[in-house]
XYZ file of N, CA and C in Angstrom:
279
model
N 1.416 -8.323 10.973
C 1.570 -6.841 11.529
C 0.985 -6.842 13.049
N 1.384 -5.828 13.700
C 0.991 -5.675 14.987
C 0.375 -4.403 15.064
N -0.200 -4.048 16.576
C -0.849 -3.231 16.774
C 0.067 -2.088 17.510
N 1.118 -2.338 17.398
C 2.442 -1.371 18.102
C 3.199 -0.882 17.072
N 2.996 -0.841 15.681
C 3.617 -0.063 14.732
C 4.026 1.270 15.055
N 4.950 1.956 14.931
C 5.270 3.146 15.543
C 5.747 3.996 14.061
N 6.078 3.643 13.034
C 6.521 4.249 11.883
C 6.352 3.144 10.531
N 6.528 3.913 9.508
C 6.721 3.075 8.083
C 7.870 2.693 7.777
N 8.348 1.625 7.269
C 9.312 1.006 6.814
C 9.574 0.339 5.720
N 10.439 0.060 5.004
C 10.085 -0.551 3.599
C 9.476 -2.250 4.062
N 10.169 -2.626 5.006
C 9.868 -4.188 5.603
C 8.327 -4.261 6.003
N 7.610 -3.170 6.542
C 6.183 -2.963 7.163
C 5.615 -3.095 5.839
N 5.893 -2.347 4.726
C 5.158 -2.198 3.394
C 5.104 -3.660 2.658
N 6.406 -4.323 2.568
C 6.697 -5.562 2.468
C 5.525 -6.625 3.055
N 5.496 -6.632 4.234
C 4.825 -7.737 5.030
C 3.125 -7.260 4.681
N 2.852 -6.121 4.580
C 1.607 -5.805 4.355
C 0.906 -6.178 3.027
N 1.747 -5.935 2.237
C 1.438 -6.249 0.688
C 1.515 -7.703 0.105
N 2.583 -8.351 1.334
C 2.449 -9.979 1.312
C 1.338 -10.799 1.202
N 0.257 -10.191 1.932
C -1.097 -10.705 2.176
C -1.736 -9.445 2.802
N -2.142 -8.601 1.956
C -2.817 -7.268 2.035
C -4.152 -7.575 3.065
N -4.279 -6.960 4.191
C -5.927 -7.083 4.872
C -6.123 -5.450 5.089
N -7.021 -4.896 4.936
C -7.194 -3.435 5.266
C -7.650 -3.419 6.670
N -8.068 -4.364 7.703
C -8.476 -4.345 8.904
C -7.698 -3.568 9.855
N -6.260 -3.785 9.927
C -5.277 -3.202 10.790
C -5.198 -1.845 10.356
N -5.506 -1.340 9.187
C -4.832 0.259 8.836
C -5.380 1.320 9.484
N -6.367 1.448 10.103
C -7.258 2.339 10.928
C -5.906 2.507 12.310
N -5.297 1.507 12.678
C -4.666 1.538 13.570
C -3.412 2.108 13.440
N -2.694 2.034 12.093
C -1.374 2.895 11.950
C -1.182 3.818 10.895
N -2.548 3.965 10.211
C -2.191 4.766 9.041
C -2.342 6.023 9.647
N -1.738 7.043 9.417
C -2.003 8.342 10.302
C -2.280 9.614 9.329
N -3.214 10.580 9.986
C -3.837 11.504 9.497
C -2.813 12.658 8.242
N -1.483 12.422 8.438
C -0.595 13.293 7.553
C -0.252 12.316 6.372
N -0.889 11.185 6.363
C -0.061 10.458 5.280
C -0.710 11.047 3.926
N 0.225 10.827 2.855
C -0.161 11.449 1.539
C 0.160 10.269 0.656
N -0.887 9.963 -0.350
C -0.366 8.953 -1.429
C -0.324 9.293 -2.569
N 0.484 8.868 -3.105
C 0.773 9.249 -4.989
C 0.056 8.444 -5.652
N -0.707 8.267 -6.651
C -1.576 7.328 -7.119
C -1.424 7.708 -8.722
N -1.500 6.446 -9.404
C -1.836 6.788 -10.874
C -2.575 7.907 -11.569
N -2.161 8.549 -12.555
C -2.938 9.525 -13.056
C -2.923 10.806 -12.330
N -1.965 11.021 -11.654
C -1.562 12.287 -10.829
C -2.472 12.445 -9.928
N -2.993 11.523 -9.012
C -4.099 11.487 -8.093
C -3.046 11.547 -6.841
N -3.514 12.295 -5.929
C -2.859 12.907 -4.669
C -4.018 12.534 -3.375
N -3.749 11.162 -2.547
C -4.640 11.117 -1.780
C -4.051 11.237 -0.307
N -4.898 12.356 0.420
C -4.479 12.804 1.481
C -5.620 12.577 3.011
N -4.678 12.191 4.038
C -5.430 11.933 5.353
C -5.593 10.261 5.080
N -6.026 10.021 6.255
C -6.112 8.473 6.972
C -7.262 7.939 6.261
N -8.481 8.374 6.353
C -9.682 8.072 5.781
C -9.681 7.765 4.196
N -9.272 9.074 3.355
C -9.277 8.930 2.119
C -8.224 8.013 1.509
N -7.122 7.766 2.444
C -5.764 6.794 1.729
C -6.494 5.415 2.138
N -7.027 5.113 3.162
C -7.600 3.715 3.952
C -8.399 3.483 2.410
N -9.193 4.265 2.110
C -10.682 3.927 1.567
C -9.927 3.862 0.155
N -8.974 4.395 -0.533
C -8.061 4.076 -1.877
C -7.616 2.732 -1.873
N -7.019 2.356 -0.632
C -6.277 1.039 -0.482
C -7.510 -0.072 -0.674
N -8.709 0.145 -0.076
C -9.723 -0.690 0.191
C -10.406 -0.920 -1.358
N -10.364 0.139 -2.068
C -11.008 0.243 -3.365
C -10.022 -0.726 -4.393
N -8.775 -0.408 -4.048
C -7.876 -1.035 -5.298
C -8.038 -2.745 -4.747
N -8.103 -3.028 -3.505
C -8.017 -4.664 -2.927
C -9.599 -5.015 -3.283
N -10.485 -4.387 -3.431
C -11.674 -4.754 -4.054
C -11.718 -4.881 -5.716
N -10.962 -4.203 -6.261
C -10.836 -4.191 -7.689
C -10.056 -5.406 -7.882
N -9.074 -5.902 -7.367
C -7.973 -7.047 -7.379
C -7.648 -7.510 -6.149
N -8.520 -8.518 -6.047
C -8.829 -9.182 -4.690
C -7.650 -10.013 -4.488
N -6.923 -10.309 -5.405
C -5.589 -11.257 -5.324
C -4.292 -10.399 -5.420
N -4.286 -9.193 -5.155
C -3.046 -8.043 -5.190
C -2.091 -8.469 -4.449
N -0.836 -8.798 -4.659
C 0.400 -8.929 -4.002
C 1.322 -7.851 -4.407
N 2.084 -7.586 -3.760
C 3.319 -6.643 -4.152
C 4.523 -7.081 -3.741
N 5.343 -7.554 -4.668
C 6.571 -8.035 -4.499
C 7.760 -7.031 -4.045
N 8.470 -6.902 -2.985
C 9.192 -6.063 -2.652
C 10.916 -6.158 -2.739
N 11.567 -6.326 -4.039
C 12.736 -6.544 -4.296
C 13.928 -5.549 -3.594
N 13.354 -4.145 -3.401
C 14.301 -3.413 -2.920
C 13.712 -2.195 -2.119
N 14.339 -1.812 -0.822
C 13.725 -0.720 0.096
C 14.782 -0.063 0.880
N 14.589 1.078 1.051
C 15.648 1.720 1.952
C 15.076 2.863 2.588
N 15.573 3.387 3.651
C 15.084 4.623 4.436
C 16.159 5.664 4.675
N 15.983 6.570 4.839
C 17.077 7.883 4.887
C 16.216 9.026 5.356
N 16.228 8.807 7.007
C 15.577 9.687 7.973
C 14.317 9.292 8.002
N 13.376 10.437 7.457
C 11.763 10.178 7.614
C 11.421 9.843 6.267
N 12.279 9.286 5.618
C 11.943 9.271 3.756
C 12.479 7.912 3.612
N 11.190 7.291 3.056
C 11.541 5.679 2.513
C 11.082 5.501 1.140
N 11.911 4.462 0.412
C 11.645 4.077 -0.596
C 11.586 2.731 -0.697
N 10.517 2.484 -1.914
C 10.423 1.097 -2.196
C 10.329 0.547 -3.541
N 10.983 -0.447 -4.039
C 10.593 -0.831 -5.413
C 9.868 -2.045 -5.554
N 8.823 -2.080 -6.117
C 7.465 -3.118 -5.853
C 7.313 -3.595 -7.183
N 6.710 -4.641 -7.280
C 6.116 -5.435 -8.735
C 4.790 -6.071 -8.003
N 3.766 -5.442 -8.719
C 2.622 -5.848 -8.719
C 1.955 -7.272 -9.167
N 1.603 -8.228 -8.190
C 1.056 -9.184 -9.167
C -0.695 -9.423 -8.785
N -1.440 -9.536 -10.130
C -2.593 -9.488 -9.660
C -3.431 -10.253 -10.833
N -4.787 -10.301 -10.529
C -5.709 -10.764 -11.792
C -6.864 -9.618 -12.134
N -6.712 -9.164 -13.386
C -7.822 -8.097 -13.584
C -8.882 -9.018 -14.441
N -9.641 -8.073 -15.193
C -10.583 -8.888 -15.997
C -10.053 -9.556 -17.165
N -8.769 -9.385 -17.310
C -8.218 -9.980 -18.625
C -7.339 -11.383 -18.458
N -7.536 -11.516 -16.888
C -6.367 -12.625 -16.555
C -5.359 -12.027 -15.666
N -4.303 -12.824 -15.142
C -3.279 -12.507 -14.213
C -2.339 -11.317 -14.915
N -1.805 -10.713 -14.420
C -0.469 -9.809 -14.742
C 0.412 -9.307 -14.081
N 1.451 -8.941 -14.285
C 2.662 -8.599 -13.636
C 2.934 -6.875 -13.806
């Protein structure tokens, strides 16, 4: 990833999750970000969104998302992803 990212794309999402690293997130996650998480949890704002991602990466240090499909329509994007990680009971997908 670069420091000159100007907008979210499915390709950016796929690149990030192929080898997630929270270090560059403050440079391109904007304050108007809204994340919808399991359990009907909504995360709003850059600080809370980045913290949620960092928490997930701490919980699942080897997390990777495979992105077999993605599309954009104006400002709206879609990705279909498959998570690969290791939990307390071993690897899962």
